[in-house]
PDB file of C-alpha atoms in Angstrom:
ATOM      1  CA  UNK A  30      36.587 -84.367 -13.176  1.00 64.00           C
ATOM      2  CA  UNK A  31      35.253 -82.158 -15.862  1.00 77.00           C
ATOM      3  CA  UNK A  32      37.503 -81.465 -18.830  1.00 89.00           C
ATOM      4  CA  UNK A  33      36.860 -80.106 -22.341  1.00 94.00           C
ATOM      5  CA  UNK A  34      39.773 -79.822 -24.764  1.00 95.00           C
ATOM      6  CA  UNK A  35      39.889 -78.005 -28.065  1.00 96.00           C
ATOM      7  CA  UNK A  36      42.784 -76.494 -30.031  1.00 96.00           C
ATOM      8  CA  UNK A  37      43.653 -72.935 -29.008  1.00 95.00           C
ATOM      9  CA  UNK A  38      43.990 -71.523 -32.503  1.00 96.00           C
ATOM     10  CA  UNK A  39      43.529 -72.532 -36.100  1.00 97.00           C
ATOM     11  CA  UNK A  40      44.164 -70.654 -39.402  1.00 97.00           C
ATOM     12  CA  UNK A  41      42.415 -71.494 -42.728  1.00 97.00           C
ATOM     13  CA  UNK A  42      41.923 -69.884 -46.107  1.00 97.00           C
ATOM     14  CA  UNK A  43      38.818 -68.285 -47.375  1.00 97.00           C
ATOM     15  CA  UNK A  44      36.703 -70.764 -49.341  1.00 97.00           C
ATOM     16  CA  UNK A  45      38.304 -73.785 -47.691  1.00 97.00           C
ATOM     17  CA  UNK A  46      36.968 -76.295 -45.175  1.00 97.00           C
ATOM     18  CA  UNK A  47      38.068 -76.418 -41.540  1.00 98.00           C
ATOM     19  CA  UNK A  48      37.376 -78.952 -38.813  1.00 98.00           C
ATOM     20  CA  UNK A  49      37.529 -77.938 -35.100  1.00 98.00           C
ATOM     21  CA  UNK A  50      37.852 -80.908 -32.744  1.00 98.00           C
ATOM     22  CA  UNK A  51      36.600 -81.183 -29.206  1.00 98.00           C
ATOM     23  CA  UNK A  52      37.163 -83.930 -26.713  1.00 97.00           C
ATOM     24  CA  UNK A  53      35.432 -84.133 -23.354  1.00 96.00           C
ATOM     25  CA  UNK A  54      35.486 -86.049 -20.150  1.00 93.00           C
ATOM     26  CA  UNK A  55      32.534 -85.107 -17.929  1.00 86.00           C
ATOM     27  CA  UNK A  56      30.737 -86.782 -15.043  1.00 83.00           C
ATOM     28  CA  UNK A  57      27.482 -86.741 -16.998  1.00 86.00           C
ATOM     29  CA  UNK A  58      26.420 -86.018 -20.559  1.00 90.00           C
ATOM     30  CA  UNK A  59      23.168 -84.469 -21.732  1.00 89.00           C
ATOM     31  CA  UNK A  60      24.217 -82.925 -25.002  1.00 92.00           C
ATOM     32  CA  UNK A  61      26.974 -81.007 -26.669  1.00 95.00           C
ATOM     33  CA  UNK A  62      26.751 -77.492 -27.981  1.00 94.00           C
ATOM     34  CA  UNK A  63      28.885 -75.417 -30.341  1.00 96.00           C
ATOM     35  CA  UNK A  64      28.848 -71.613 -30.068  1.00 95.00           C
ATOM     36  CA  UNK A  65      30.428 -68.877 -32.208  1.00 96.00           C
ATOM     37  CA  UNK A  66      31.816 -65.850 -30.421  1.00 93.00           C
ATOM     38  CA  UNK A  67      33.076 -62.764 -32.217  1.00 93.00           C
ATOM     39  CA  UNK A  68      35.466 -60.593 -30.298  1.00 87.00           C
ATOM     40  CA  UNK A  69      33.591 -58.326 -27.851  1.00 84.00           C
ATOM     41  CA  UNK A  70      30.248 -60.005 -28.443  1.00 88.00           C
ATOM     42  CA  UNK A  71      28.177 -62.635 -26.658  1.00 88.00           C
ATOM     43  CA  UNK A  72      28.278 -66.316 -27.862  1.00 91.00           C
ATOM     44  CA  UNK A  73      25.720 -67.277 -30.465  1.00 92.00           C
ATOM     45  CA  UNK A  74      24.298 -70.745 -30.702  1.00 90.00           C
ATOM     46  CA  UNK A  75      25.412 -72.865 -33.649  1.00 94.00           C
ATOM     47  CA  UNK A  76      24.494 -76.513 -33.031  1.00 93.00           C
ATOM     48  CA  UNK A  77      23.359 -79.106 -30.484  1.00 92.00           C
ATOM     49  CA  UNK A  78      24.113 -82.876 -30.637  1.00 94.00           C
ATOM     50  CA  UNK A  79      22.771 -85.430 -28.166  1.00 93.00           C
ATOM     51  CA  UNK A  80      22.857 -88.520 -30.331  1.00 95.00           C
ATOM     52  CA  UNK A  81      25.861 -89.901 -32.255  1.00 97.00           C
ATOM     53  CA  UNK A  82      26.263 -88.797 -35.827  1.00 97.00           C
ATOM     54  CA  UNK A  83      26.376 -85.747 -37.977  1.00 96.00           C
ATOM     55  CA  UNK A  84      24.042 -82.744 -37.865  1.00 93.00           C
ATOM     56  CA  UNK A  85      24.234 -80.486 -40.896  1.00 93.00           C
ATOM     57  CA  UNK A  86      23.001 -76.900 -40.938  1.00 89.00           C
ATOM     58  CA  UNK A  87      23.950 -74.956 -43.966  1.00 93.00           C
ATOM     59  CA  UNK A  88      27.725 -74.315 -44.144  1.00 96.00           C
ATOM     60  CA  UNK A  89      28.165 -75.686 -40.581  1.00 96.00           C
ATOM     61  CA  UNK A  90      27.991 -79.372 -39.497  1.00 97.00           C
ATOM     62  CA  UNK A  91      28.615 -80.880 -36.159  1.00 97.00           C
ATOM     63  CA  UNK A  92      29.520 -84.508 -35.315  1.00 98.00           C
ATOM     64  CA  UNK A  93      29.270 -86.401 -32.058  1.00 98.00           C
ATOM     65  CA  UNK A  94      30.627 -89.726 -30.823  1.00 97.00           C
ATOM     66  CA  UNK A  95      29.528 -90.312 -27.340  1.00 95.00           C
ATOM     67  CA  UNK A  96      31.609 -93.509 -26.829  1.00 95.00           C
ATOM     68  CA  UNK A  97      34.752 -91.602 -27.724  1.00 96.00           C
ATOM     69  CA  UNK A  98      33.861 -88.391 -25.997  1.00 96.00           C
ATOM     70  CA  UNK A  99      34.528 -86.586 -29.210  1.00 97.00           C
ATOM     71  CA  UNK A 100      32.946 -83.959 -31.344  1.00 98.00           C
ATOM     72  CA  UNK A 101      33.907 -81.760 -34.281  1.00 98.00           C
ATOM     73  CA  UNK A 102      32.517 -78.650 -35.939  1.00 98.00           C
ATOM     74  CA  UNK A 103      32.952 -78.551 -39.677  1.00 98.00           C
ATOM     75  CA  UNK A 104      32.835 -75.239 -41.441  1.00 97.00           C
ATOM     76  CA  UNK A 105      32.629 -75.227 -45.245  1.00 97.00           C
ATOM     77  CA  UNK A 106      33.236 -72.536 -47.814  1.00 97.00           C
ATOM     78  CA  UNK A 107      34.897 -70.378 -45.286  1.00 98.00           C
ATOM     79  CA  UNK A 108      34.217 -66.648 -45.273  1.00 97.00           C
ATOM     80  CA  UNK A 109      36.131 -63.867 -43.653  1.00 97.00           C
ATOM     81  CA  UNK A 110      33.291 -63.288 -41.226  1.00 96.00           C
ATOM     82  CA  UNK A 111      33.819 -66.789 -39.843  1.00 97.00           C
ATOM     83  CA  UNK A 112      36.901 -65.462 -38.075  1.00 97.00           C
ATOM     84  CA  UNK A 113      35.855 -65.926 -34.401  1.00 97.00           C
ATOM     85  CA  UNK A 114      36.181 -68.091 -31.389  1.00 95.00           C
ATOM     86  CA  UNK A 115      34.273 -71.396 -31.443  1.00 97.00           C
ATOM     87  CA  UNK A 116      33.275 -72.778 -28.076  1.00 96.00           C
ATOM     88  CA  UNK A 117      32.488 -76.400 -27.353  1.00 96.00           C
ATOM     89  CA  UNK A 118      30.222 -76.918 -24.414  1.00 94.00           C
ATOM     90  CA  UNK A 119      28.800 -80.026 -22.701  1.00 93.00           C
ATOM     91  CA  UNK A 120      25.602 -80.052 -20.714  1.00 89.00           C
ATOM     92  CA  UNK A 121      25.732 -82.171 -17.567  1.00 82.00           C
ATOM     93  CA  UNK A 122      22.949 -84.466 -16.481  1.00 80.00           C
ATOM     94  CA  UNK A 123      20.571 -82.880 -14.010  1.00 67.00           C
ATOM     95  CA  UNK A 124      20.348 -79.165 -13.500  1.00 60.00           C
ATOM     96  CA  UNK A 125      21.087 -78.280 -17.117  1.00 68.00           C
ATOM     97  CA  UNK A 126      24.541 -77.059 -16.164  1.00 79.00           C
ATOM     98  CA  UNK A 127      26.659 -76.370 -19.192  1.00 86.00           C
ATOM     99  CA  UNK A 128      30.459 -76.576 -19.087  1.00 87.00           C
ATOM    100  CA  UNK A 129      32.512 -74.632 -21.645  1.00 91.00           C
ATOM    101  CA  UNK A 130      35.784 -75.455 -23.261  1.00 93.00           C
ATOM    102  CA  UNK A 131      38.389 -72.719 -23.621  1.00 92.00           C
ATOM    103  CA  UNK A 132      37.470 -72.018 -27.175  1.00 94.00           C
ATOM    104  CA  UNK A 133      39.285 -72.250 -30.509  1.00 96.00           C
ATOM    105  CA  UNK A 134      40.187 -68.974 -32.201  1.00 96.00           C
ATOM    106  CA  UNK A 135      39.765 -69.350 -35.940  1.00 98.00           C
ATOM    107  CA  UNK A 136      41.541 -66.927 -38.240  1.00 97.00           C
ATOM    108  CA  UNK A 137      40.289 -66.943 -41.889  1.00 97.00           C
ATOM    109  CA  UNK A 138      42.834 -65.412 -44.391  1.00 96.00           C
ATOM    110  CA  UNK A 139      42.298 -64.326 -47.914  1.00 94.00           C
TER     111      UNK A 139
ATOM    112  CA  UNK B  13      14.156 -67.392 -29.620  1.00 76.00           C
ATOM    113  CA  UNK B  14      14.816 -65.214 -26.572  1.00 84.00           C
ATOM    114  CA  UNK B  15      15.991 -61.618 -26.553  1.00 90.00           C
ATOM    115  CA  UNK B  16      18.136 -60.754 -23.568  1.00 94.00           C
ATOM    116  CA  UNK B  17      19.157 -57.340 -22.424  1.00 95.00           C
ATOM    117  CA  UNK B  18      21.651 -56.415 -19.730  1.00 96.00           C
ATOM    118  CA  UNK B  19      22.347 -53.296 -17.737  1.00 96.00           C
ATOM    119  CA  UNK B  20      24.808 -51.712 -17.470  1.00 96.00           C
ATOM    120  CA  UNK B  21      26.612 -52.699 -20.679  1.00 95.00           C
ATOM    121  CA  UNK B  22      29.913 -51.625 -19.090  1.00 96.00           C
ATOM    122  CA  UNK B  23      31.160 -49.937 -15.945  1.00 97.00           C
ATOM    123  CA  UNK B  24      34.372 -48.865 -14.196  1.00 97.00           C
ATOM    124  CA  UNK B  25      34.232 -49.330 -10.436  1.00 96.00           C
ATOM    125  CA  UNK B  26      36.403 -48.652  -7.486  1.00 97.00           C
ATOM    126  CA  UNK B  27      37.834 -51.396  -5.270  1.00 97.00           C
ATOM    127  CA  UNK B  28      35.621 -52.243  -2.350  1.00 97.00           C
ATOM    128  CA  UNK B  29      32.343 -51.111  -3.968  1.00 97.00           C
ATOM    129  CA  UNK B  30      29.489 -53.277  -5.292  1.00 98.00           C
ATOM    130  CA  UNK B  31      27.756 -53.409  -8.720  1.00 98.00           C
ATOM    131  CA  UNK B  32      24.357 -54.846  -9.492  1.00 98.00           C
ATOM    132  CA  UNK B  33      23.840 -56.231 -13.069  1.00 98.00           C
ATOM    133  CA  UNK B  34      20.390 -56.517 -14.412  1.00 98.00           C
ATOM    134  CA  UNK B  35      19.154 -59.157 -16.881  1.00 97.00           C
ATOM    135  CA  UNK B  36      15.838 -58.865 -18.636  1.00 97.00           C
ATOM    136  CA  UNK B  37      14.319 -61.461 -20.968  1.00 95.00           C
ATOM    137  CA  UNK B  38      11.531 -60.868 -23.457  1.00 94.00           C
ATOM    138  CA  UNK B  39       9.757 -64.188 -22.502  1.00 91.00           C
ATOM    139  CA  UNK B  40       9.206 -66.208 -19.382  1.00 91.00           C
ATOM    140  CA  UNK B  41      11.975 -68.705 -18.710  1.00 89.00           C
ATOM    141  CA  UNK B  42      12.429 -71.149 -15.931  1.00 86.00           C
ATOM    142  CA  UNK B  43      16.172 -71.287 -15.678  1.00 86.00           C
ATOM    143  CA  UNK B  44      18.589 -68.337 -15.890  1.00 92.00           C
ATOM    144  CA  UNK B  45      22.344 -68.627 -15.674  1.00 94.00           C
ATOM    145  CA  UNK B  46      25.123 -66.197 -14.790  1.00 96.00           C
ATOM    146  CA  UNK B  47      28.546 -66.661 -16.374  1.00 96.00           C
ATOM    147  CA  UNK B  48      31.840 -64.879 -16.109  1.00 96.00           C
ATOM    148  CA  UNK B  49      34.240 -64.550 -19.008  1.00 92.00           C
ATOM    149  CA  UNK B  50      37.672 -63.159 -18.097  1.00 88.00           C
ATOM    150  CA  UNK B  51      39.815 -61.625 -20.882  1.00 81.00           C
ATOM    151  CA  UNK B  52      40.873 -64.288 -23.414  1.00 78.00           C
ATOM    152  CA  UNK B  53      39.203 -67.059 -21.456  1.00 83.00           C
ATOM    153  CA  UNK B  54      36.106 -69.159 -21.921  1.00 84.00           C
ATOM    154  CA  UNK B  55      32.845 -68.915 -19.953  1.00 91.00           C
ATOM    155  CA  UNK B  56      32.688 -69.996 -16.323  1.00 93.00           C
ATOM    156  CA  UNK B  57      29.366 -70.707 -14.740  1.00 92.00           C
ATOM    157  CA  UNK B  58      28.774 -68.683 -11.520  1.00 95.00           C
ATOM    158  CA  UNK B  59      25.323 -69.854 -10.590  1.00 94.00           C
ATOM    159  CA  UNK B  60      21.927 -71.033 -11.773  1.00 92.00           C
ATOM    160  CA  UNK B  61      18.942 -68.956 -10.823  1.00 91.00           C
ATOM    161  CA  UNK B  62      15.399 -70.404 -10.776  1.00 85.00           C
ATOM    162  CA  UNK B  63      12.413 -68.347  -9.876  1.00 82.00           C
ATOM    163  CA  UNK B  64      11.138 -68.954  -6.392  1.00 80.00           C
ATOM    164  CA  UNK B  65      14.229 -70.685  -5.081  1.00 81.00           C
ATOM    165  CA  UNK B  66      17.723 -69.919  -3.927  1.00 86.00           C
ATOM    166  CA  UNK B  67      20.351 -69.723  -6.627  1.00 91.00           C
ATOM    167  CA  UNK B  68      22.714 -72.696  -6.943  1.00 91.00           C
ATOM    168  CA  UNK B  69      26.377 -71.679  -6.965  1.00 94.00           C
ATOM    169  CA  UNK B  70      29.260 -73.409  -8.607  1.00 91.00           C
ATOM    170  CA  UNK B  71      32.405 -74.302  -6.866  1.00 89.00           C
ATOM    171  CA  UNK B  72      34.495 -71.268  -6.172  1.00 93.00           C
ATOM    172  CA  UNK B  73      31.530 -68.895  -6.097  1.00 96.00           C
ATOM    173  CA  UNK B  74      29.609 -67.939  -2.966  1.00 96.00           C
ATOM    174  CA  UNK B  75      26.411 -66.107  -2.239  1.00 96.00           C
ATOM    175  CA  UNK B  76      28.054 -63.396  -0.127  1.00 96.00           C
ATOM    176  CA  UNK B  77      30.225 -62.355  -3.016  1.00 97.00           C
ATOM    177  CA  UNK B  78      27.734 -62.812  -5.811  1.00 97.00           C
ATOM    178  CA  UNK B  79      24.194 -62.448  -4.402  1.00 96.00           C
ATOM    179  CA  UNK B  80      21.519 -63.175  -6.998  1.00 96.00           C
ATOM    180  CA  UNK B  81      17.903 -62.229  -7.169  1.00 94.00           C
ATOM    181  CA  UNK B  82      15.170 -63.920  -9.371  1.00 93.00           C
ATOM    182  CA  UNK B  83      11.932 -62.094  -8.523  1.00 92.00           C
ATOM    183  CA  UNK B  84      10.015 -63.377 -11.587  1.00 92.00           C
ATOM    184  CA  UNK B  85      10.281 -65.403 -14.778  1.00 92.00           C
ATOM    185  CA  UNK B  86      11.756 -62.598 -16.899  1.00 94.00           C
ATOM    186  CA  UNK B  87      14.238 -60.841 -14.676  1.00 95.00           C
ATOM    187  CA  UNK B  88      17.337 -61.504 -12.601  1.00 96.00           C
ATOM    188  CA  UNK B  89      20.083 -59.523 -10.947  1.00 96.00           C
ATOM    189  CA  UNK B  90      23.729 -60.421 -10.102  1.00 97.00           C
ATOM    190  CA  UNK B  91      25.609 -58.340  -7.617  1.00 98.00           C
ATOM    191  CA  UNK B  92      29.391 -58.359  -7.555  1.00 98.00           C
ATOM    192  CA  UNK B  93      30.193 -57.383  -3.955  1.00 98.00           C
ATOM    193  CA  UNK B  94      33.292 -55.851  -2.392  1.00 97.00           C
ATOM    194  CA  UNK B  95      34.974 -55.772  -5.751  1.00 97.00           C
ATOM    195  CA  UNK B  96      38.682 -56.215  -6.378  1.00 96.00           C
ATOM    196  CA  UNK B  97      40.618 -55.877  -9.689  1.00 95.00           C
ATOM    197  CA  UNK B  98      40.391 -59.652 -10.009  1.00 94.00           C
ATOM    198  CA  UNK B  99      36.643 -59.284 -10.526  1.00 96.00           C
ATOM    199  CA  UNK B 100      37.355 -57.372 -13.798  1.00 96.00           C
ATOM    200  CA  UNK B 101      35.574 -59.466 -16.381  1.00 96.00           C
ATOM    201  CA  UNK B 102      32.611 -59.837 -18.656  1.00 95.00           C
ATOM    202  CA  UNK B 103      29.489 -61.021 -16.912  1.00 97.00           C
ATOM    203  CA  UNK B 104      26.849 -62.738 -19.060  1.00 96.00           C
ATOM    204  CA  UNK B 105      23.303 -63.696 -18.401  1.00 96.00           C
ATOM    205  CA  UNK B 106      21.930 -66.714 -20.217  1.00 94.00           C
ATOM    206  CA  UNK B 107      18.609 -68.600 -20.532  1.00 92.00           C
ATOM    207  CA  UNK B 108      17.422 -71.974 -21.833  1.00 83.00           C
ATOM    208  CA  UNK B 109      14.854 -71.426 -24.485  1.00 74.00           C
ATOM    209  CA  UNK B 110      13.730 -74.872 -25.393  1.00 72.00           C
ATOM    210  CA  UNK B 111      15.801 -77.902 -24.420  1.00 68.00           C
ATOM    211  CA  UNK B 112      18.305 -77.664 -27.166  1.00 73.00           C
ATOM    212  CA  UNK B 113      19.221 -73.965 -27.128  1.00 79.00           C
ATOM    213  CA  UNK B 114      20.774 -71.530 -24.723  1.00 84.00           C
ATOM    214  CA  UNK B 115      20.838 -67.794 -25.423  1.00 90.00           C
ATOM    215  CA  UNK B 116      23.206 -65.241 -24.080  1.00 93.00           C
ATOM    216  CA  UNK B 117      22.795 -61.575 -23.216  1.00 94.00           C
ATOM    217  CA  UNK B 118      25.225 -59.032 -24.610  1.00 92.00           C
ATOM    218  CA  UNK B 119      27.281 -59.014 -21.454  1.00 94.00           C
ATOM    219  CA  UNK B 120      28.381 -56.433 -18.899  1.00 96.00           C
ATOM    220  CA  UNK B 121      32.030 -55.371 -19.116  1.00 95.00           C
ATOM    221  CA  UNK B 122      33.317 -54.594 -15.626  1.00 96.00           C
ATOM    222  CA  UNK B 123      36.696 -52.943 -14.891  1.00 96.00           C
ATOM    223  CA  UNK B 124      37.666 -52.658 -11.209  1.00 97.00           C
ATOM    224  CA  UNK B 125      40.393 -50.178 -10.369  1.00 96.00           C
TER     225      UNK B 125
END
């Protein structure tokens, strides 16, 4: 079956670092995405990992371990505007179908 | 990048009626996707629409309920037919723009009374 797990909610302090974990079990794997979604808005693309390791992009980094079915999104120097839902998504092999996790709601407090 | 627009942005509809949602992309794309996002939930793929072929529907979604058109490489429509309150949701159009990136439209917020 297809399953993507991530924590429901997290709270962190402005200026801190937060790590959002994602584990997946899917029938095929052709890459893992992280998206940010503010309330009432469409998801926006943050990162894509298809090989093991860490991808760094400014304040955001994403890590993938295919053997463990595990990824995390690391957000540094948190800002209030980072309060949003973060969606982990896995693209299946063939057909480019992307399966989304339920999302992690991140609250950044002052 | 790809810029996606959707019409209508929101609507309130009566039970038993149908609504057609339009999705327009500013560049030619091969694959377009339709998702549903119910309140407080994540995204669920309804179907994949490729130009020139029938849409491919995911488990739990059927063509009679969600007919899709894909007349060219920049446009698609999704119709929500014979609506019930359970169809109240946000419907999002999405495209692949390059292998590593997927863009989403702003969504259509549908409330069925």
